Each structure stands twice: as structure tokens, then as C-alpha cells.
Amino acid sequence: MGFGAKIAGGCNIGALFSSLPQFNLSGWIFLLFVFLGATAGGRLLRNFFEPPVSNKRPNRKRLTPEQRKQRRIIQIVLGVVLTLVVVIVSFVVAPSYPKAPGIIFVGIGLGYVMQRSRFCFTAAYRDPGLTGETKLTRAVIVALALSTILFFGIQASKYGIDLANLQSTPGGTVNLSLVIGSFVFGIGAVLAGGCASGTFVRMGEGYLQNYIAFVFFACGTALGEVFNIATKGTFVKAGSPIYLPQLFGGMMPALFIQLLVLLALWVLAYWWEQRKIAQRNAQSN
């Protein structure tokens, strides 16, 4: 997962939500191949990594309600203390890095929303092929549509809708490294039980497997950097950003086409879920 994110130029946040809403083709390519990778990862998970079914209950010590309450209090206290420490540090470094407090508060808000909403990018890619459910898939599509509208407003207010006013082309580079990285990232996220953001959320919830995933995510990132250095200047890295407004002849056509495609994907996801539900109902009858 870390390897894929590094060579793709980012994970769901960096390579998808920072590119697709800004009308860069790299975001669409990441979305396509991370979906394919997650589908492949789901097959691997089901066929090779799913634990065997056993009627024997695991020999675990059951906690009393008082013990569970005590552990929950400890977790909350530790979370509050850690949050305060991070916030204080952000203000300490603010003179040299003014954006630090804002970034920290956005991160805290994102973590809280993702934990409370049970929002999961990995499940959004994995579930359509594994279980047929597309609730989270449709949520990601809606989020991308809203982000597209928001970024369009920001770009239009700053540069206008005239492409001649753009100082640079936003987004990532379209190349083979992006394709390979996003596909590998999709596989790794499913096998690890969450993407980068999901891993952090579940670490906060106390899941040991995600601490292990985080360690190997860091190792994979280091390997990805080695790969980037080794392939620099080769055909793997050859490419350039492709800005959809330039491709479609303007900001408004790009906005219309992108929202139309996202709407079509939402309808397709809804149809797929209803089809799977109908199939399960037919089998049960």
C-alpha cells in the first residue's frame, strides 16, 4: 500500500481528491486502477486470506461492563491529551510554518468525521465486487462531485473561467507509474484492512493490525522512493499532467462532463447494488 501510494504520487487524498476535482485526468486514472486493484485484492482476500470457519469459540477473556467502561475512559483521555499536544506543537512551529495550525485542525476534523461516519475509501472500492454493496461507493462519488463544484468555484474566483489566466496546470502526472501505483495501492489497502486514512482512524480505535499495517506502510513508502529514484527519466515516469478544461475546450464543458460522468457512475453503482440484492433474494427463494 505504501509502495503504491508513493509511486502513484499519493493515496486517496493526494492522488484522487487533490486531482480529480481539479479536472486533472490523473485523478480519474487513479480512481479506475485503484478500483481494479481493490477488486483484485478482494478476490485475494476471499480466496487466500479469509480465516477458516470454525464452530469453536475463541478462548478469550470477556471483559465486564466496568472494565470496558474503564478502558474507554483511558482511550478518551489519551486521545484528548495527544490532541492537545499536537495542537500546542502546531502553534509552536506556526512562526516558521504558519499553515501548521490550520492543517492540524483540518486533520482533527477529518479524523473525527471519518471515525463517527464509518466512512472508508477501501470499502467503497472493495464492496461492489465482494458483497455487491455500493453505499460507500456512492458516498465517494457524491464527495467527488461536491469537491468538483467547490474547486471550480475556487478556481473561477481566482483565475476566472478563461484558460489563458491559468498560471499552471493543477494535478498529477499521467504515466505508467501512476497506473502501477494505484493498482498496487488498491490491492494493499484491501489486504491491510484500510487505506492510509482508514489505517490512522483504526489505530486511534486501538486495532493492533493497523499499527502493523502502518509500520509496513512506512517500509513500502521507502521502497517506493527507491523505485522512483531508479526509474527517474525512464518510460515509467514519462508523461505530463492532462488538464481536462484544456482537453474539452474550457472550464464549463469540463465541469459539465465531469459531473455527468460522476452522475452516471452513481446510477451504475445503485443499479449494481439493486441487481445483487435481487439475485440474493432469488437464491433465497
PDB file of C-alpha atoms in Angstrom, residues 60-235:
ATOM      1  CA  ARG A  60     -10.951 -15.037  25.148  1.00  0.00           C
ATOM      2  CA  LYS A  61     -11.361 -13.421  28.490  1.00  0.00           C
ATOM      3  CA  ARG A  62     -14.614 -11.488  28.420  1.00  0.00           C
ATOM      4  CA  LEU A  63     -14.490  -8.017  29.906  1.00  0.00           C
ATOM      5  CA  THR A  64     -17.050  -6.877  32.410  1.00  0.00           C
ATOM      6  CA  PRO A  65     -19.059  -3.705  31.662  1.00  0.00           C
ATOM      7  CA  GLU A  66     -16.972  -1.874  34.268  1.00  0.00           C
ATOM      8  CA  GLN A  67     -13.725  -2.950  32.595  1.00  0.00           C
ATOM      9  CA  ARG A  68     -14.974  -1.873  29.166  1.00  0.00           C
ATOM     10  CA  LYS A  69     -16.031   1.485  30.576  1.00  0.00           C
ATOM     11  CA  GLN A  70     -12.647   1.944  32.232  1.00  0.00           C
ATOM     12  CA  ARG A  71     -10.779   1.163  29.018  1.00  0.00           C
ATOM     13  CA  ARG A  72     -12.974   3.553  27.084  1.00  0.00           C
ATOM     14  CA  ILE A  73     -12.233   6.335  29.568  1.00  0.00           C
ATOM     15  CA  ILE A  74      -8.495   5.667  29.284  1.00  0.00           C
ATOM     16  CA  GLN A  75      -8.703   5.762  25.490  1.00  0.00           C
ATOM     17  CA  ILE A  76     -10.616   9.058  25.525  1.00  0.00           C
ATOM     18  CA  VAL A  77      -8.171  10.653  27.967  1.00  0.00           C
ATOM     19  CA  LEU A  78      -5.180   9.540  25.911  1.00  0.00           C
ATOM     20  CA  GLY A  79      -6.830  10.854  22.747  1.00  0.00           C
ATOM     21  CA  VAL A  80      -7.549  14.250  24.295  1.00  0.00           C
ATOM     22  CA  VAL A  81      -4.016  14.549  25.704  1.00  0.00           C
ATOM     23  CA  LEU A  82      -2.428  13.588  22.387  1.00  0.00           C
ATOM     24  CA  THR A  83      -4.666  16.033  20.513  1.00  0.00           C
ATOM     25  CA  LEU A  84      -3.724  18.876  22.856  1.00  0.00           C
ATOM     26  CA  VAL A  85      -0.027  18.075  22.466  1.00  0.00           C
ATOM     27  CA  VAL A  86      -0.294  18.122  18.670  1.00  0.00           C
ATOM     28  CA  VAL A  87      -2.260  21.394  18.698  1.00  0.00           C
ATOM     29  CA  ILE A  88       0.272  23.042  21.021  1.00  0.00           C
ATOM     30  CA  VAL A  89       3.169  21.887  18.836  1.00  0.00           C
ATOM     31  CA  SER A  90       1.413  23.282  15.748  1.00  0.00           C
ATOM     32  CA  PHE A  91       1.216  26.723  17.358  1.00  0.00           C
ATOM     33  CA  VAL A  92       4.841  26.478  18.481  1.00  0.00           C
ATOM     34  CA  VAL A  93       6.010  25.909  14.898  1.00  0.00           C
ATOM     35  CA  ALA A  94       3.500  28.404  13.468  1.00  0.00           C
ATOM     36  CA  PRO A  95       6.019  31.296  13.275  1.00  0.00           C
ATOM     37  CA  SER A  96       8.128  29.293  10.819  1.00  0.00           C
ATOM     38  CA  TYR A  97       5.206  27.384   9.264  1.00  0.00           C
ATOM     39  CA  PRO A  98       2.011  29.486   9.511  1.00  0.00           C
ATOM     40  CA  LYS A  99      -0.176  26.817   7.913  1.00  0.00           C
ATOM     41  CA  ALA A 100       0.538  24.256  10.642  1.00  0.00           C
ATOM     42  CA  PRO A 101      -2.399  25.064  12.998  1.00  0.00           C
ATOM     43  CA  GLY A 102      -4.893  25.108  10.149  1.00  0.00           C
ATOM     44  CA  ILE A 103      -3.644  21.801   8.777  1.00  0.00           C
ATOM     45  CA  ILE A 104      -3.809  20.211  12.226  1.00  0.00           C
ATOM     46  CA  PHE A 105      -7.379  21.369  12.853  1.00  0.00           C
ATOM     47  CA  VAL A 106      -8.491  20.152   9.419  1.00  0.00           C
ATOM     48  CA  GLY A 107      -6.846  16.795  10.129  1.00  0.00           C
ATOM     49  CA  ILE A 108      -8.543  16.508  13.512  1.00  0.00           C
ATOM     50  CA  GLY A 109     -11.901  17.300  11.953  1.00  0.00           C
ATOM     51  CA  LEU A 110     -11.351  14.812   9.146  1.00  0.00           C
ATOM     52  CA  GLY A 111     -10.389  12.072  11.581  1.00  0.00           C
ATOM     53  CA  TYR A 112     -13.431  12.723  13.756  1.00  0.00           C
ATOM     54  CA  VAL A 113     -15.830  12.715  10.811  1.00  0.00           C
ATOM     55  CA  MET A 114     -14.346   9.547   9.329  1.00  0.00           C
ATOM     56  CA  GLN A 115     -14.484   7.716  12.657  1.00  0.00           C
ATOM     57  CA  ARG A 116     -18.028   8.716  13.506  1.00  0.00           C
ATOM     58  CA  SER A 117     -19.395   8.196   9.999  1.00  0.00           C
ATOM     59  CA  ARG A 118     -17.514   4.898   9.458  1.00  0.00           C
ATOM     60  CA  PHE A 119     -16.502   6.321   6.092  1.00  0.00           C
ATOM     61  CA  CYS A 120     -13.999   4.063   4.342  1.00  0.00           C
ATOM     62  CA  PHE A 121     -12.423   4.570   0.934  1.00  0.00           C
ATOM     63  CA  THR A 122     -11.245   0.964   0.797  1.00  0.00           C
ATOM     64  CA  ALA A 123     -14.736  -0.410   1.373  1.00  0.00           C
ATOM     65  CA  ALA A 124     -16.038   1.912  -1.338  1.00  0.00           C
ATOM     66  CA  TYR A 125     -13.741   0.233  -3.870  1.00  0.00           C
ATOM     67  CA  ARG A 126     -13.886  -3.297  -2.438  1.00  0.00           C
ATOM     68  CA  ASP A 127     -17.543  -3.883  -1.593  1.00  0.00           C
ATOM     69  CA  PRO A 128     -19.101  -3.682  -5.086  1.00  0.00           C
ATOM     70  CA  GLY A 129     -17.129  -6.721  -6.212  1.00  0.00           C
ATOM     71  CA  LEU A 130     -17.018  -8.520  -2.878  1.00  0.00           C
ATOM     72  CA  THR A 131     -20.503  -8.048  -1.422  1.00  0.00           C
ATOM     73  CA  GLY A 132     -22.376  -6.039  -4.042  1.00  0.00           C
ATOM     74  CA  GLU A 133     -22.968  -3.134  -1.647  1.00  0.00           C
ATOM     75  CA  THR A 134     -22.348   0.338  -3.054  1.00  0.00           C
ATOM     76  CA  LYS A 135     -23.477   2.689  -0.284  1.00  0.00           C
ATOM     77  CA  LEU A 136     -19.943   3.886   0.426  1.00  0.00           C
ATOM     78  CA  THR A 137     -19.108   3.860  -3.279  1.00  0.00           C
ATOM     79  CA  ARG A 138     -21.942   6.273  -3.939  1.00  0.00           C
ATOM     80  CA  ALA A 139     -20.838   8.387  -0.977  1.00  0.00           C
ATOM     81  CA  VAL A 140     -17.363   8.750  -2.503  1.00  0.00           C
ATOM     82  CA  ILE A 141     -18.913   9.715  -5.842  1.00  0.00           C
ATOM     83  CA  VAL A 142     -21.049  12.378  -4.155  1.00  0.00           C
ATOM     84  CA  ALA A 143     -17.985  13.677  -2.291  1.00  0.00           C
ATOM     85  CA  LEU A 144     -16.073  13.914  -5.571  1.00  0.00           C
ATOM     86  CA  ALA A 145     -18.953  15.800  -7.184  1.00  0.00           C
ATOM     87  CA  LEU A 146     -19.170  18.279  -4.312  1.00  0.00           C
ATOM     88  CA  SER A 147     -15.394  18.720  -4.341  1.00  0.00           C
ATOM     89  CA  THR A 148     -15.517  19.340  -8.081  1.00  0.00           C
ATOM     90  CA  ILE A 149     -18.068  22.114  -7.640  1.00  0.00           C
ATOM     91  CA  LEU A 150     -16.097  23.614  -4.744  1.00  0.00           C
ATOM     92  CA  PHE A 151     -12.776  23.595  -6.589  1.00  0.00           C
ATOM     93  CA  PHE A 152     -14.447  25.007  -9.683  1.00  0.00           C
ATOM     94  CA  GLY A 153     -15.692  27.910  -7.590  1.00  0.00           C
ATOM     95  CA  ILE A 154     -12.236  28.469  -6.109  1.00  0.00           C
ATOM     96  CA  GLN A 155     -10.514  28.330  -9.494  1.00  0.00           C
ATOM     97  CA  ALA A 156     -13.122  30.535 -11.141  1.00  0.00           C
ATOM     98  CA  SER A 157     -12.915  33.144  -8.379  1.00  0.00           C
ATOM     99  CA  LYS A 158      -9.117  33.260  -8.577  1.00  0.00           C
ATOM    100  CA  TYR A 159      -8.442  32.864 -12.293  1.00  0.00           C
ATOM    101  CA  GLY A 160     -11.841  33.214 -13.920  1.00  0.00           C
ATOM    102  CA  ILE A 161     -13.024  30.663 -16.454  1.00  0.00           C
ATOM    103  CA  ASP A 162     -10.597  31.813 -19.135  1.00  0.00           C
ATOM    104  CA  LEU A 163      -7.869  29.172 -19.502  1.00  0.00           C
ATOM    105  CA  ALA A 164      -5.392  31.860 -20.531  1.00  0.00           C
ATOM    106  CA  ASN A 165      -5.390  33.115 -16.938  1.00  0.00           C
ATOM    107  CA  LEU A 166      -4.115  29.816 -15.526  1.00  0.00           C
ATOM    108  CA  GLN A 167      -0.536  30.068 -14.330  1.00  0.00           C
ATOM    109  CA  SER A 168      -0.001  26.303 -14.124  1.00  0.00           C
ATOM    110  CA  THR A 169      -1.812  23.048 -14.743  1.00  0.00           C
ATOM    111  CA  PRO A 170      -3.002  21.585 -11.425  1.00  0.00           C
ATOM    112  CA  GLY A 171      -2.817  17.888 -10.674  1.00  0.00           C
ATOM    113  CA  GLY A 172      -0.500  14.932 -11.071  1.00  0.00           C
ATOM    114  CA  THR A 173       1.388  13.458 -13.986  1.00  0.00           C
ATOM    115  CA  VAL A 174      -0.241  10.807 -16.146  1.00  0.00           C
ATOM    116  CA  ASN A 175       2.264   7.994 -16.621  1.00  0.00           C
ATOM    117  CA  LEU A 176       2.827   4.267 -16.154  1.00  0.00           C
ATOM    118  CA  SER A 177       3.973   4.796 -12.574  1.00  0.00           C
ATOM    119  CA  LEU A 178       0.533   6.193 -11.732  1.00  0.00           C
ATOM    120  CA  VAL A 179      -1.182   3.144 -13.232  1.00  0.00           C
ATOM    121  CA  ILE A 180       1.033   0.627 -11.438  1.00  0.00           C
ATOM    122  CA  GLY A 181       0.981   2.503  -8.157  1.00  0.00           C
ATOM    123  CA  SER A 182      -2.774   2.973  -7.974  1.00  0.00           C
ATOM    124  CA  PHE A 183      -3.404  -0.699  -8.799  1.00  0.00           C
ATOM    125  CA  VAL A 184      -0.915  -1.900  -6.168  1.00  0.00           C
ATOM    126  CA  PHE A 185      -2.336   0.587  -3.670  1.00  0.00           C
ATOM    127  CA  GLY A 186      -5.826  -0.835  -4.192  1.00  0.00           C
ATOM    128  CA  ILE A 187      -4.643  -4.383  -3.527  1.00  0.00           C
ATOM    129  CA  GLY A 188      -2.641  -3.377  -0.470  1.00  0.00           C
ATOM    130  CA  ALA A 189      -5.431  -1.308   1.055  1.00  0.00           C
ATOM    131  CA  VAL A 190      -7.852  -4.237   0.917  1.00  0.00           C
ATOM    132  CA  LEU A 191      -5.384  -6.748   2.336  1.00  0.00           C
ATOM    133  CA  ALA A 192      -4.316  -4.318   5.080  1.00  0.00           C
ATOM    134  CA  GLY A 193      -7.903  -3.606   6.079  1.00  0.00           C
ATOM    135  CA  GLY A 194      -7.856   0.084   5.214  1.00  0.00           C
ATOM    136  CA  CYS A 195      -6.127   2.795   3.237  1.00  0.00           C
ATOM    137  CA  ALA A 196      -3.800   5.364   4.800  1.00  0.00           C
ATOM    138  CA  SER A 197      -6.546   7.483   6.357  1.00  0.00           C
ATOM    139  CA  GLY A 198      -8.549   4.419   7.389  1.00  0.00           C
ATOM    140  CA  THR A 199      -5.450   2.935   8.996  1.00  0.00           C
ATOM    141  CA  PHE A 200      -4.971   6.034  11.135  1.00  0.00           C
ATOM    142  CA  VAL A 201      -8.630   6.005  12.170  1.00  0.00           C
ATOM    143  CA  ARG A 202      -8.488   2.379  13.250  1.00  0.00           C
ATOM    144  CA  MET A 203      -5.183   2.949  15.020  1.00  0.00           C
ATOM    145  CA  GLY A 204      -6.980   5.544  17.095  1.00  0.00           C
ATOM    146  CA  GLU A 205      -9.641   2.951  17.852  1.00  0.00           C
ATOM    147  CA  GLY A 206      -6.952   0.601  19.145  1.00  0.00           C
ATOM    148  CA  TYR A 207      -6.739  -2.062  16.433  1.00  0.00           C
ATOM    149  CA  LEU A 208      -3.338  -3.770  16.593  1.00  0.00           C
ATOM    150  CA  GLN A 209      -3.412  -4.956  12.975  1.00  0.00           C
ATOM    151  CA  ASN A 210      -3.481  -1.358  11.787  1.00  0.00           C
ATOM    152  CA  TYR A 211      -0.395  -0.492  13.813  1.00  0.00           C
ATOM    153  CA  ILE A 212       1.317  -3.336  11.982  1.00  0.00           C
ATOM    154  CA  ALA A 213      -0.076  -2.064   8.677  1.00  0.00           C
ATOM    155  CA  PHE A 214       1.266   1.408   9.460  1.00  0.00           C
ATOM    156  CA  VAL A 215       4.795   0.083  10.040  1.00  0.00           C
ATOM    157  CA  PHE A 216       4.813  -1.744   6.732  1.00  0.00           C
ATOM    158  CA  PHE A 217       3.138   1.216   5.031  1.00  0.00           C
ATOM    159  CA  ALA A 218       6.193   3.245   6.019  1.00  0.00           C
ATOM    160  CA  CYS A 219       8.507   0.491   4.763  1.00  0.00           C
ATOM    161  CA  GLY A 220       6.608   0.347   1.478  1.00  0.00           C
ATOM    162  CA  THR A 221       6.875   4.110   1.121  1.00  0.00           C
ATOM    163  CA  ALA A 222      10.651   3.867   1.474  1.00  0.00           C
ATOM    164  CA  LEU A 223      10.750   1.172  -1.208  1.00  0.00           C
ATOM    165  CA  GLY A 224       8.567   3.364  -3.392  1.00  0.00           C
ATOM    166  CA  GLU A 225      11.074   6.185  -3.104  1.00  0.00           C
ATOM    167  CA  VAL A 226      13.837   3.797  -4.186  1.00  0.00           C
ATOM    168  CA  PHE A 227      11.671   2.835  -7.169  1.00  0.00           C
ATOM    169  CA  ASN A 228      11.067   6.491  -8.039  1.00  0.00           C
ATOM    170  CA  ILE A 229      14.791   7.230  -7.985  1.00  0.00           C
ATOM    171  CA  ALA A 230      15.626   4.132 -10.038  1.00  0.00           C
ATOM    172  CA  THR A 231      13.001   4.862 -12.713  1.00  0.00           C
ATOM    173  CA  LYS A 232      13.529   8.616 -12.940  1.00  0.00           C
ATOM    174  CA  GLY A 233      13.960   9.627 -16.555  1.00  0.00           C
ATOM    175  CA  THR A 234      12.668   6.291 -17.884  1.00  0.00           C
ATOM    176  CA  PHE A 235       9.464   5.452 -19.753  1.00  0.00           C
TER     177      PHE A 235
END
